[in-house]
Amino acid sequence: MIIAIDGPAASGKGTLAKRIADLWGLPCLDTGLLYRAVARDVAARGFRLDDPWAALALARSINAGELCDPELRTPKVGDGASIVARMPMVRGALLAYQRNFSAQPGGAVLDGRDIGTVVCPWADAKIYVTATAEVRAKRRYNEYVCRGEPVVYEAVLADILKRDERDSSRESAPMRAAADADLLDTSELDIEAAFDAAVGLIKRKIGQ
Ligand code: CDP
């Protein structure tokens, strides 16, 4: 069974994806980490983030087994990720890895922006997770504070709005809900309630 979880920045899709994967005993891939790793590597080598050839070469050499670097979660790398993610060549280079991951025996859960539309349009269940920008910014702000990152709420909100705009307006695989995705607005739901709602939607979709 393949489950696609998409949605904008800090919508809670990552946490939901991991819990859903645990429930069904499936492997889980946070595809945002792939784009974040490309952005980190492009910047670390001194290239411009919008240099397509540098980004392509580094996207091809990503070691997807090593995505637990804490630097990947910083606001700067997240912003860079949405710049490298605009380039079709970068998206193409990361597509095969994502599709191979989804094709494991038994299936997988993948979360991102284009899983239901481009990476796995044949997924058995698709959820598009949303929440208001203010709620998402507050959640992301709290995450940064817990990790000891120096941040200001207004800056986190501005970053989220900028990334939403970049991700939804790009030509290549823009962020959007697949026509057959179930929408889940978590603005007023805590993680438990969001998880219960997501499980209900998936069970209905797969006829359990
Ligand atoms: O965790 P958060 O929702 O803030 O971001 P993420 O999922 O780690 O994704 C970081 C950036 O990578 C996004 O803003 C997108 O530009 C890009 N991305 C993408 O284009 N396609 C995906 N499937 C996943 C992420």
Short mmCIF file of C-alpha atoms and ligand atoms in Angstrom, two decimals:
data_model
loop_
_atom_site.label_atom_id
_atom_site.label_comp_id
_atom_site.label_asym_id
_atom_site.label_seq_id
_atom_site.Cartn_x
_atom_site.Cartn_y
_atom_site.Cartn_z
CA MET A 1 0.00 0.00 0.00
CA ILE A 2 1.38 3.41 -0.97
CA ILE A 3 0.24 6.42 1.04
CA ALA A 4 0.95 9.96 -0.20
CA ILE A 5 0.90 12.80 2.31
CA ASP A 6 1.32 16.28 0.82
CA GLY A 7 0.89 19.79 2.08
CA PRO A 8 2.51 23.17 2.69
CA ALA A 9 5.37 23.99 5.06
CA ALA A 10 4.86 23.01 8.70
CA SER A 11 1.38 21.61 8.09
CA GLY A 12 2.23 18.61 10.29
CA LYS A 13 2.49 16.19 7.36
CA GLY A 14 5.84 14.81 8.52
CA THR A 15 4.59 13.83 11.97
CA LEU A 16 1.41 12.39 10.49
CA ALA A 17 3.36 10.43 7.87
CA LYS A 18 5.60 8.81 10.50
CA ARG A 19 2.68 7.83 12.71
CA ILE A 20 0.71 6.44 9.79
CA ALA A 21 3.78 4.47 8.67
CA ASP A 22 4.20 3.03 12.19
CA LEU A 23 0.54 2.03 12.33
CA TRP A 24 0.69 0.06 9.09
CA GLY A 25 4.31 -1.08 9.57
CA LEU A 26 5.51 0.71 6.42
CA PRO A 27 8.79 2.51 5.68
CA CYS A 28 8.47 6.30 5.57
CA LEU A 29 10.31 8.89 3.45
CA ASP A 30 10.33 12.62 4.20
CA THR A 31 11.04 13.77 0.64
CA GLY A 32 11.66 17.36 1.79
CA LEU A 33 14.94 16.14 3.28
CA LEU A 34 16.20 15.26 -0.21
CA TYR A 35 15.68 18.84 -1.42
CA ARG A 36 17.10 20.18 1.83
CA ALA A 37 20.23 18.03 1.41
CA VAL A 38 20.75 19.35 -2.14
CA ALA A 39 20.44 22.95 -0.88
CA ARG A 40 22.87 22.30 1.97
CA ASP A 41 25.44 20.74 -0.38
CA VAL A 42 25.15 23.44 -3.06
CA ALA A 43 25.68 26.18 -0.46
CA ALA A 44 28.51 24.28 1.27
CA ARG A 45 30.45 24.14 -2.01
CA GLY A 46 30.03 27.84 -2.60
CA PHE A 47 27.66 27.65 -5.59
CA ARG A 48 24.58 29.81 -6.07
CA LEU A 49 21.40 28.00 -5.02
CA ASP A 50 19.86 28.64 -8.43
CA ASP A 51 22.84 27.21 -10.33
CA PRO A 52 21.12 24.34 -12.18
CA TRP A 53 24.29 22.40 -13.07
CA ALA A 54 25.72 22.47 -9.57
CA ALA A 55 22.33 21.53 -8.10
CA LEU A 56 21.88 18.72 -10.64
CA ALA A 57 25.34 17.23 -9.93
CA LEU A 58 24.72 17.36 -6.19
CA ALA A 59 21.18 15.99 -6.49
CA ARG A 60 22.64 13.02 -8.37
CA SER A 61 25.18 12.39 -5.62
CA ILE A 62 22.83 12.66 -2.63
CA ASN A 63 23.35 9.87 -0.16
CA ALA A 64 19.76 9.27 0.80
CA GLY A 65 20.87 7.00 3.64
CA GLU A 66 22.34 9.99 5.46
CA LEU A 67 19.49 12.39 5.98
CA CYS A 68 19.67 12.80 9.74
CA ASP A 69 22.02 15.81 9.76
CA PRO A 70 20.33 18.36 12.12
CA GLU A 71 21.46 21.20 9.82
CA LEU A 72 18.87 20.00 7.30
CA ARG A 73 16.09 21.24 9.59
CA THR A 74 17.30 24.84 9.87
CA PRO A 75 15.23 27.71 8.39
CA LYS A 76 18.09 28.69 6.06
CA VAL A 77 18.31 25.22 4.52
CA GLY A 78 14.49 25.04 4.23
CA ASP A 79 14.49 28.31 2.29
CA GLY A 80 17.32 27.05 0.06
CA ALA A 81 15.42 23.81 -0.53
CA SER A 82 12.51 25.69 -2.09
CA ILE A 83 14.97 27.42 -4.46
CA VAL A 84 16.66 24.21 -5.69
CA ALA A 85 13.25 22.50 -5.81
CA ARG A 86 12.10 24.89 -8.57
CA MET A 87 14.56 23.39 -11.05
CA PRO A 88 13.09 20.57 -13.18
CA MET A 89 16.47 18.86 -13.54
CA VAL A 90 16.82 18.62 -9.76
CA ARG A 91 13.29 17.24 -9.42
CA GLY A 92 14.02 14.71 -12.16
CA ALA A 93 17.23 13.58 -10.47
CA LEU A 94 15.39 12.93 -7.19
CA LEU A 95 12.37 11.25 -8.76
CA ALA A 96 13.89 7.79 -9.30
CA TYR A 97 14.99 7.50 -5.68
CA GLN A 98 11.49 8.44 -4.46
CA ARG A 99 9.78 6.01 -6.84
CA ASN A 100 12.15 3.18 -5.89
CA PHE A 101 11.43 3.87 -2.24
CA SER A 102 7.68 3.70 -2.88
CA ALA A 103 8.06 0.43 -4.79
CA GLN A 104 9.33 -1.57 -1.81
CA PRO A 105 7.44 -4.79 -1.15
CA GLY A 106 4.45 -3.95 1.02
CA GLY A 107 4.55 -0.29 0.03
CA ALA A 108 5.56 2.92 1.78
CA VAL A 109 4.46 6.27 3.10
CA LEU A 110 5.98 9.36 1.45
CA ASP A 111 5.43 12.97 2.43
CA GLY A 112 6.16 16.07 0.37
CA ARG A 113 4.55 18.50 -2.06
CA ASP A 114 4.02 16.45 -5.21
CA ILE A 115 3.73 12.84 -4.05
CA GLY A 116 0.06 12.45 -4.99
CA THR A 117 0.41 14.40 -8.23
CA VAL A 118 3.81 13.42 -9.69
CA VAL A 119 5.86 10.94 -7.65
CA CYS A 120 3.11 8.38 -6.94
CA PRO A 121 -0.10 9.42 -8.72
CA TRP A 122 -1.16 5.75 -8.37
CA ALA A 123 -0.97 5.87 -4.54
CA ASP A 124 -3.70 3.91 -2.74
CA ALA A 125 -4.51 6.83 -0.44
CA LYS A 126 -3.63 10.52 -0.71
CA ILE A 127 -4.03 13.12 1.99
CA TYR A 128 -3.40 16.83 1.50
CA VAL A 129 -2.74 18.35 4.92
CA THR A 130 -3.38 22.06 5.43
CA ALA A 131 -3.63 24.58 8.27
CA THR A 132 -3.71 28.37 8.32
CA ALA A 133 -0.34 30.05 7.83
CA GLU A 134 -0.51 31.48 11.37
CA VAL A 135 -1.09 28.05 12.95
CA ARG A 136 1.71 26.52 10.90
CA ALA A 137 4.08 29.36 11.80
CA LYS A 138 3.31 28.91 15.50
CA ARG A 139 4.01 25.16 15.29
CA ARG A 140 7.29 25.70 13.45
CA TYR A 141 8.26 28.49 15.87
CA ASN A 142 7.69 26.11 18.81
CA GLU A 143 9.82 23.41 17.13
CA TYR A 144 12.71 25.87 16.68
CA VAL A 145 12.42 27.08 20.28
CA CYS A 146 12.51 23.46 21.55
CA ARG A 147 15.68 22.89 19.55
CA GLY A 148 17.26 26.06 20.95
CA GLU A 149 17.28 27.91 17.59
CA PRO A 150 17.14 31.71 17.95
CA VAL A 151 13.99 32.71 16.00
CA VAL A 152 11.29 35.38 15.93
CA TYR A 153 7.67 34.35 15.25
CA GLU A 154 7.12 37.05 12.59
CA ALA A 155 10.19 35.86 10.69
CA VAL A 156 8.97 32.25 10.77
CA LEU A 157 5.57 33.35 9.42
CA ALA A 158 7.21 35.41 6.66
CA ASP A 159 9.41 32.44 5.71
CA ILE A 160 6.43 30.10 5.51
CA LEU A 161 4.43 32.52 3.34
CA LYS A 162 7.41 33.00 1.01
CA ARG A 163 7.96 29.25 0.66
CA ASP A 164 4.24 28.59 0.09
CA GLU A 165 4.30 31.13 -2.73
CA ARG A 166 7.46 29.68 -4.32
CA ASP A 167 6.26 26.08 -3.98
CA SER A 168 2.78 26.69 -5.37
CA SER A 169 3.75 29.01 -8.22
CA ARG A 170 6.66 27.04 -9.73
CA GLU A 171 6.11 25.45 -13.13
CA SER A 172 7.64 22.08 -12.31
CA ALA A 173 5.49 19.91 -10.03
CA PRO A 174 3.88 22.79 -8.10
CA MET A 175 2.54 22.09 -4.65
CA ARG A 176 -1.13 21.21 -4.98
CA ALA A 177 -3.67 18.64 -3.91
CA ALA A 178 -4.25 15.79 -6.35
CA ALA A 179 -7.80 15.72 -7.70
CA ASP A 180 -8.41 12.48 -5.80
CA ALA A 181 -6.75 13.54 -2.52
CA ASP A 182 -8.66 13.87 0.74
CA LEU A 183 -8.16 17.29 2.33
CA LEU A 184 -7.35 17.44 6.03
CA ASP A 185 -7.39 20.86 7.67
CA THR A 186 -5.50 20.57 10.98
CA SER A 187 -5.85 24.24 12.02
CA GLU A 188 -8.05 23.27 14.95
CA LEU A 189 -6.76 19.74 15.53
CA ASP A 190 -3.98 18.58 17.83
CA ILE A 191 -1.71 15.79 16.61
CA GLU A 192 -3.88 13.01 18.11
CA ALA A 193 -7.05 14.33 16.49
CA ALA A 194 -5.26 14.89 13.18
CA PHE A 195 -3.85 11.36 13.30
CA ASP A 196 -7.29 9.85 14.02
CA ALA A 197 -8.83 11.83 11.17
CA ALA A 198 -6.05 10.79 8.75
CA VAL A 199 -6.40 7.11 9.69
CA GLY A 200 -10.17 7.35 9.14
CA LEU A 201 -9.66 8.87 5.68
CA ILE A 202 -7.12 6.21 4.68
CA LYS A 203 -9.26 3.33 5.93
CA ARG A 204 -12.23 4.66 4.00
CA LYS A 205 -10.09 4.96 0.85
CA ILE A 206 -8.65 1.46 1.04
CA GLY A 207 -11.94 -0.08 2.16
CA GLN A 208 -10.80 -1.30 5.59
O1 CDP B 1 9.07 20.55 6.70
P1 CDP B 1 8.56 21.59 5.73
O2 CDP B 1 7.15 21.34 5.35
O3 CDP B 1 8.84 22.98 6.17
O4 CDP B 1 9.45 21.46 4.41
P2 CDP B 1 9.99 20.16 3.68
O5 CDP B 1 8.88 19.17 3.48
O6 CDP B 1 11.21 19.68 4.37
O7 CDP B 1 10.37 20.73 2.24
C1 CDP B 1 11.36 21.75 2.06
C2 CDP B 1 11.20 22.30 0.67
O8 CDP B 1 11.51 21.27 -0.27
C3 CDP B 1 9.80 22.75 0.31
O9 CDP B 1 9.54 24.10 0.64
C4 CDP B 1 9.73 22.50 -1.19
O10 CDP B 1 10.23 23.59 -1.92
C5 CDP B 1 10.66 21.34 -1.41
N1 CDP B 1 9.95 20.07 -1.62
C6 CDP B 1 9.45 19.81 -2.89
O11 CDP B 1 9.51 20.65 -3.76
N2 CDP B 1 8.85 18.61 -3.16
C7 CDP B 1 8.75 17.69 -2.22
N3 CDP B 1 8.19 16.50 -2.52
C8 CDP B 1 9.23 17.92 -0.90
C9 CDP B 1 9.81 19.15 -0.64
#
